[in-house]
């Protein structure tokens, strides 16, 4: 369940801090050396307090001056008071400037980030990495197409995902339809709860997300309103922290209290009401079978649990995986590729015995070092609590594997962290959740959710379908268990209570062990007992002949239990967008009169691995280029030939801009040069060897640094 | 546009014949040696005629006998007549038996096919290649999940598709959303025309496809009713042939005429009416933007034509490709994986200058030999027409590439043919269409459609969006063209015709060249002319000052035109299902007491390439198996280890059944055996070499026959 509906994409934790820890000590105690400084936030609050004091002092002094003047005090006295006032004003203004500076540094250079994003997005759209879908019809908000280079990156990311997770871990991959009947999504809770709160412009009918409006208002106030009182400041900080917990009524009250109106028209807004985010449709011609486009791929795995467990030889643990489209009818999509109405998810459901969540391969990731952002750090409570911050080894193993996956793709280690969900973010059944968050120009973005969802999903489908989705563990030898047996006598109950018999029977059967034993004792001693039947709303008198209660010994041969599921869920589009930002940089052209764009994609994800350029227009060079192209095809290296007469520098720039890592330039019929995109170093290689050398670096068997020394350097 | 809505999946051509031709002579004349025999169909008709004659003779003779008896004729006379009647009855019954035999052989061993299909489907479902989706909720008709082996086959098929088409042909791959706004599908014609005719059970409301009911009725009659009159026989054959051309009224009339009722209840049926096959939904929260789940992926490419053309350096030809889900809300899905409500399409749109549809690489496929089934053979007309049966070289090139793709996957050459669309099957704008049809237990199934759709799609979106989707060709030097210039004088027309001015202006501007020149001549000679304005429904008198008509010479620098598109469209699920059938066979177990199932998947598509089996439970062998597993992982070979103590024969059988081509059996710590699935041959290879040897055969660099001789044979 990637991105539960009401969890906003930007991190909403009040404190943004980083802690570098290895995965190894997650079951040990963290050293306090890891405590992050929190000056920024503290100093903002201090400055706001200072400013309020200074402003109060200014007001008091101004009042004093007015009073002196009114009383006709002496000029010297008035002048002195005015000087004090001026000095106080200068002090207040200095504090105000400092606060302003702190606020804009908190904002993190919003203008710079905006400009950077614009440069990336312009390049991406111009080079057709992605475009707004149905552009010739003015597009649809929240829908995007991947053009050729974007599509190649996506297909490389998915191929690597399949390699890294499905193949290396022997997962069971499945492929289920997007069209899903209502009953499945009723069982999962989506029909009832997969909603966002919406408000409507009362005059135009335009729809907005209620929490977005409140969030934007508070953020704006906090960033720009220097005269905010300390109380208001604290309150708005609090509103932002608990935004996702607010009920429709609470949200509505806050919107009213702050006088928030429709952003476009300033018209009044309706009360907030829930809007279901699923695309609804109808299956079959009768119009009687409602269905939805799946909001996640996970349910397709859960409903197949029984078959998959059998396929796996009735053994736990095992993982199933699915890559596919998911759909969410967002109220107001924003942030480009980050919040869209249709996206590719890659989800893993790892089924495990709830009594044993150890992982055989945990040792493989235990030594990794990366940024963890546990719950306790987010709330700044006592660090003595930081023992065993990740709930179990399997969850820890996946965190490690996700880290390896993302950094292999080219995500910057320094801008990747694993943030633990706050308790108010987690569903009641969840044991522990961690998000892989990647920092980009929009802030920290949730790109992978890794959750221990306990047995919730399998239990929900068991209940709704009546098919037990359980696992079995055979005991080495049968064990004896005591079982409480409650047998109501329907006949006697019927005679006594007529039409209420069924409800009373059910209530008797539903008694806890303690209640039943109490009743047994009472019936044996007194012969009857008053019994509260909730569904009837009254109590009835139960007599000894109406129910038999006993404890029997039984031999059990196996343990039957509902497995827990640990779910790493990847938003592929978000990962790709963050990758675009992390790989993008500019450098001056040779003549230094313009900036050239470069994507430093690792060969693994680069849309095209190699280009072949005849240095000048020449038949022999074109022929050599074709021979090289054939050997590259034979080696399975995706490449393009550019035989246009454009200058070699321009051709390099054109392909640097789509992130092609290697360029072969044909300047002779016996040997050619290979150029590395980022260092711009060139080496000279014979045409017989060139395809294999490129394959070696493109497949990641060697790095450019490795092969640089094996061949003569070529200087242009 | 794969599978236009009203084209049923089983071939509906009246004559099923095969012609082996090479692609090369498609632009030449076919030798008449290729004419197929048509006895089967002819003898059915002859026999039906014979039977009718014999039965008429029986009836006449019976009447004669009755008459003789009534007239009180002599016993000897009556006996002789009765003997003649008996003899005639024997003859009639012999003809009836022969007809029965012909009908069941036409049916092609329906029982055998049914049994074979059941064996394949049982294996596929038991081994989780696929299962009905949402099975625990009793499923949804027409929706299927691919389980682990099916999913792996699918992902191998798609990877090979990408390699064979996108990479080898440098196609521009794109990835567009499934959710599509209404305007796009209005332009494409889907909102109006993507329908099937439906009838409802008037009492229960159950829906049926009208053409299916009529087809089933006629087929049943033709197969089982021996007493069908020659007229009825001919009529029903004709109904089946033109089924797709019948209007709602004609279909309704036939249903009434034949007295066809609801199959389940025998209740009367409603008149047929069109049901749109798209899943409808609503985009955004307002409920005001209708959308659909795309019924094909092609439209996403068409609406991006302008950007893709630019991406390709404004050069033609180029091809764009897309792999993705498509959705069709079938009225009554049937035939398992063949007619489903959601499926994966892989579509190519090859854009080309309509004046030059040659293909640079045609020579690469020109020598191929395979089964072609051109239109003329289907209708048995004069073979002198069989010149240039495939419209153009690019269409021919794709037919060849599709043939190579399918046969590489493991589709049997003998059960693959390319059938040309009959003229009544093609849309009015289509130039030529060929279906790659694969024969399976359901008959000949359309799996790939290869169509020259001319400029239809780009023109439709140009018109609706107002964005010109055109290509440009610069002339070597500007050329002079004569252009007709019609300039109505709005002022004069307004004075003369007031409110009708606009319509008259438009009618004048819309004149053909000939009409305009006639008017020009008339105005010059007579000064005025009567002019019929259709939209006004009357003619008006046009005077010389109301319009100026002239021919001007203009220089044009480039040709602007709408490219043609040639579209190969692959139904991936259908191809996979046919592949399953073509690869399936059974062979006796060692003890010959049961039949074992085998899928002879080529390594390219096999879900798992290799298994590793320690021969007996033994720690050292398990250790060796793990070492081999690591080297297989390093070589990128998907594999599984089975260390259960099951007998080696059972383990082989278990993996033969999911089509694993190679098994490594560990019976020593220095060398192991590799077993080939189909021949069951084994060779002995050292453990250092084994991964590379398996890689060599699994990657298709060598065949099993190639490597057999390099290693000692192992006999079990």
mmCIF file with all atom_site columns, N, CA, C and O in Angstrom, chain B residues 481-497:
data_model
loop_
_atom_site.group_PDB
_atom_site.id
_atom_site.type_symbol
_atom_site.label_atom_id
_atom_site.label_alt_id
_atom_site.label_comp_id
_atom_site.label_asym_id
_atom_site.label_entity_id
_atom_site.label_seq_id
_atom_site.pdbx_PDB_ins_code
_atom_site.Cartn_x
_atom_site.Cartn_y
_atom_site.Cartn_z
_atom_site.occupancy
_atom_site.B_iso_or_equiv
_atom_site.pdbx_formal_charge
_atom_site.auth_seq_id
_atom_site.auth_comp_id
_atom_site.auth_asym_id
_atom_site.auth_atom_id
_atom_site.pdbx_PDB_model_num
ATOM 1  N N  . UNK B 1 481 ? 3.429   26.493 -58.648 1.00 0.00 ? 481 UNK B N  1
ATOM 2  C CA . UNK B 1 481 ? 2.139   25.819 -58.753 1.00 0.00 ? 481 UNK B CA 1
ATOM 3  C C  . UNK B 1 481 ? 1.061   26.842 -59.066 1.00 0.00 ? 481 UNK B C  1
ATOM 4  O O  . UNK B 1 481 ? 1.195   28.025 -58.730 1.00 0.00 ? 481 UNK B O  1
ATOM 5  N N  . UNK B 1 482 ? 0.023   26.378 -59.739 1.00 0.00 ? 482 UNK B N  1
ATOM 6  C CA . UNK B 1 482 ? -1.109  27.259 -60.008 1.00 0.00 ? 482 UNK B CA 1
ATOM 7  C C  . UNK B 1 482 ? -2.149  27.023 -58.920 1.00 0.00 ? 482 UNK B C  1
ATOM 8  O O  . UNK B 1 482 ? -2.491  25.889 -58.619 1.00 0.00 ? 482 UNK B O  1
ATOM 9  N N  . UNK B 1 483 ? -2.620  28.102 -58.326 1.00 0.00 ? 483 UNK B N  1
ATOM 10 C CA . UNK B 1 483 ? -3.617  27.956 -57.274 1.00 0.00 ? 483 UNK B CA 1
ATOM 11 C C  . UNK B 1 483 ? -4.871  28.726 -57.626 1.00 0.00 ? 483 UNK B C  1
ATOM 12 O O  . UNK B 1 483 ? -4.795  29.863 -58.068 1.00 0.00 ? 483 UNK B O  1
ATOM 13 N N  . UNK B 1 484 ? -5.978  28.074 -57.414 1.00 0.00 ? 484 UNK B N  1
ATOM 14 C CA . UNK B 1 484 ? -7.259  28.725 -57.653 1.00 0.00 ? 484 UNK B CA 1
ATOM 15 C C  . UNK B 1 484 ? -7.564  29.622 -56.465 1.00 0.00 ? 484 UNK B C  1
ATOM 16 O O  . UNK B 1 484 ? -7.467  29.199 -55.319 1.00 0.00 ? 484 UNK B O  1
ATOM 17 N N  . UNK B 1 485 ? -7.912  30.885 -56.760 1.00 0.00 ? 485 UNK B N  1
ATOM 18 C CA . UNK B 1 485 ? -8.203  31.811 -55.671 1.00 0.00 ? 485 UNK B CA 1
ATOM 19 C C  . UNK B 1 485 ? -9.656  32.274 -55.795 1.00 0.00 ? 485 UNK B C  1
ATOM 20 O O  . UNK B 1 485 ? -10.026 32.909 -56.782 1.00 0.00 ? 485 UNK B O  1
ATOM 21 N N  . UNK B 1 486 ? -10.465 31.920 -54.806 1.00 0.00 ? 486 UNK B N  1
ATOM 22 C CA . UNK B 1 486 ? -11.863 32.355 -54.807 1.00 0.00 ? 486 UNK B CA 1
ATOM 23 C C  . UNK B 1 486 ? -12.028 33.376 -53.695 1.00 0.00 ? 486 UNK B C  1
ATOM 24 O O  . UNK B 1 486 ? -11.810 33.056 -52.530 1.00 0.00 ? 486 UNK B O  1
ATOM 25 N N  . UNK B 1 487 ? -12.358 34.611 -54.034 1.00 0.00 ? 487 UNK B N  1
ATOM 26 C CA . UNK B 1 487 ? -12.505 35.633 -53.003 1.00 0.00 ? 487 UNK B CA 1
ATOM 27 C C  . UNK B 1 487 ? -13.907 36.232 -53.055 1.00 0.00 ? 487 UNK B C  1
ATOM 28 O O  . UNK B 1 487 ? -14.178 37.148 -53.829 1.00 0.00 ? 487 UNK B O  1
ATOM 29 N N  . UNK B 1 488 ? -14.831 35.727 -52.248 1.00 0.00 ? 488 UNK B N  1
ATOM 30 C CA . UNK B 1 488 ? -16.176 36.304 -52.218 1.00 0.00 ? 488 UNK B CA 1
ATOM 31 C C  . UNK B 1 488 ? -16.121 37.712 -51.611 1.00 0.00 ? 488 UNK B C  1
ATOM 32 O O  . UNK B 1 488 ? -15.310 37.950 -50.708 1.00 0.00 ? 488 UNK B O  1
ATOM 33 N N  . UNK B 1 489 ? -16.919 38.593 -52.072 1.00 0.00 ? 489 UNK B N  1
ATOM 34 C CA . UNK B 1 489 ? -17.005 39.933 -51.477 1.00 0.00 ? 489 UNK B CA 1
ATOM 35 C C  . UNK B 1 489 ? -18.127 39.920 -50.445 1.00 0.00 ? 489 UNK B C  1
ATOM 36 O O  . UNK B 1 489 ? -19.312 39.899 -50.786 1.00 0.00 ? 489 UNK B O  1
ATOM 37 N N  . UNK B 1 490 ? -17.698 39.915 -49.193 1.00 0.00 ? 490 UNK B N  1
ATOM 38 C CA . UNK B 1 490 ? -18.693 39.790 -48.126 1.00 0.00 ? 490 UNK B CA 1
ATOM 39 C C  . UNK B 1 490 ? -19.648 40.988 -48.134 1.00 0.00 ? 490 UNK B C  1
ATOM 40 O O  . UNK B 1 490 ? -20.831 40.860 -47.824 1.00 0.00 ? 490 UNK B O  1
ATOM 41 N N  . UNK B 1 491 ? -19.084 42.136 -48.501 1.00 0.00 ? 491 UNK B N  1
ATOM 42 C CA . UNK B 1 491 ? -19.911 43.354 -48.484 1.00 0.00 ? 491 UNK B CA 1
ATOM 43 C C  . UNK B 1 491 ? -21.066 43.245 -49.481 1.00 0.00 ? 491 UNK B C  1
ATOM 44 O O  . UNK B 1 491 ? -22.238 43.370 -49.109 1.00 0.00 ? 491 UNK B O  1
ATOM 45 N N  . UNK B 1 492 ? -20.717 42.928 -50.740 1.00 0.00 ? 492 UNK B N  1
ATOM 46 C CA . UNK B 1 492 ? -21.750 42.837 -51.770 1.00 0.00 ? 492 UNK B CA 1
ATOM 47 C C  . UNK B 1 492 ? -22.756 41.719 -51.455 1.00 0.00 ? 492 UNK B C  1
ATOM 48 O O  . UNK B 1 492 ? -23.964 41.878 -51.623 1.00 0.00 ? 492 UNK B O  1
ATOM 49 N N  . UNK B 1 493 ? -22.216 40.563 -51.006 1.00 0.00 ? 493 UNK B N  1
ATOM 50 C CA . UNK B 1 493 ? -23.095 39.439 -50.677 1.00 0.00 ? 493 UNK B CA 1
ATOM 51 C C  . UNK B 1 493 ? -24.017 39.810 -49.525 1.00 0.00 ? 493 UNK B C  1
ATOM 52 O O  . UNK B 1 493 ? -25.194 39.445 -49.499 1.00 0.00 ? 493 UNK B O  1
ATOM 53 N N  . UNK B 1 494 ? -23.488 40.568 -48.576 1.00 0.00 ? 494 UNK B N  1
ATOM 54 C CA . UNK B 1 494 ? -24.269 40.992 -47.416 1.00 0.00 ? 494 UNK B CA 1
ATOM 55 C C  . UNK B 1 494 ? -25.410 41.909 -47.848 1.00 0.00 ? 494 UNK B C  1
ATOM 56 O O  . UNK B 1 494 ? -26.558 41.761 -47.410 1.00 0.00 ? 494 UNK B O  1
ATOM 57 N N  . UNK B 1 495 ? -25.076 42.844 -48.701 1.00 0.00 ? 495 UNK B N  1
ATOM 58 C CA . UNK B 1 495 ? -26.099 43.782 -49.202 1.00 0.00 ? 495 UNK B CA 1
ATOM 59 C C  . UNK B 1 495 ? -27.202 43.016 -49.920 1.00 0.00 ? 495 UNK B C  1
ATOM 60 O O  . UNK B 1 495 ? -28.386 43.295 -49.747 1.00 0.00 ? 495 UNK B O  1
ATOM 61 N N  . UNK B 1 496 ? -26.785 42.004 -50.712 1.00 0.00 ? 496 UNK B N  1
ATOM 62 C CA . UNK B 1 496 ? -27.772 41.288 -51.525 1.00 0.00 ? 496 UNK B CA 1
ATOM 63 C C  . UNK B 1 496 ? -28.557 40.244 -50.743 1.00 0.00 ? 496 UNK B C  1
ATOM 64 O O  . UNK B 1 496 ? -29.743 40.056 -50.946 1.00 0.00 ? 496 UNK B O  1
ATOM 65 N N  . UNK B 1 497 ? -27.862 39.541 -49.821 1.00 0.00 ? 497 UNK B N  1
ATOM 66 C CA . UNK B 1 497 ? -28.530 38.382 -49.203 1.00 0.00 ? 497 UNK B CA 1
ATOM 67 C C  . UNK B 1 497 ? -28.695 38.459 -47.688 1.00 0.00 ? 497 UNK B C  1
ATOM 68 O O  . UNK B 1 497 ? -29.117 37.492 -47.054 1.00 0.00 ? 497 UNK B O  1
#
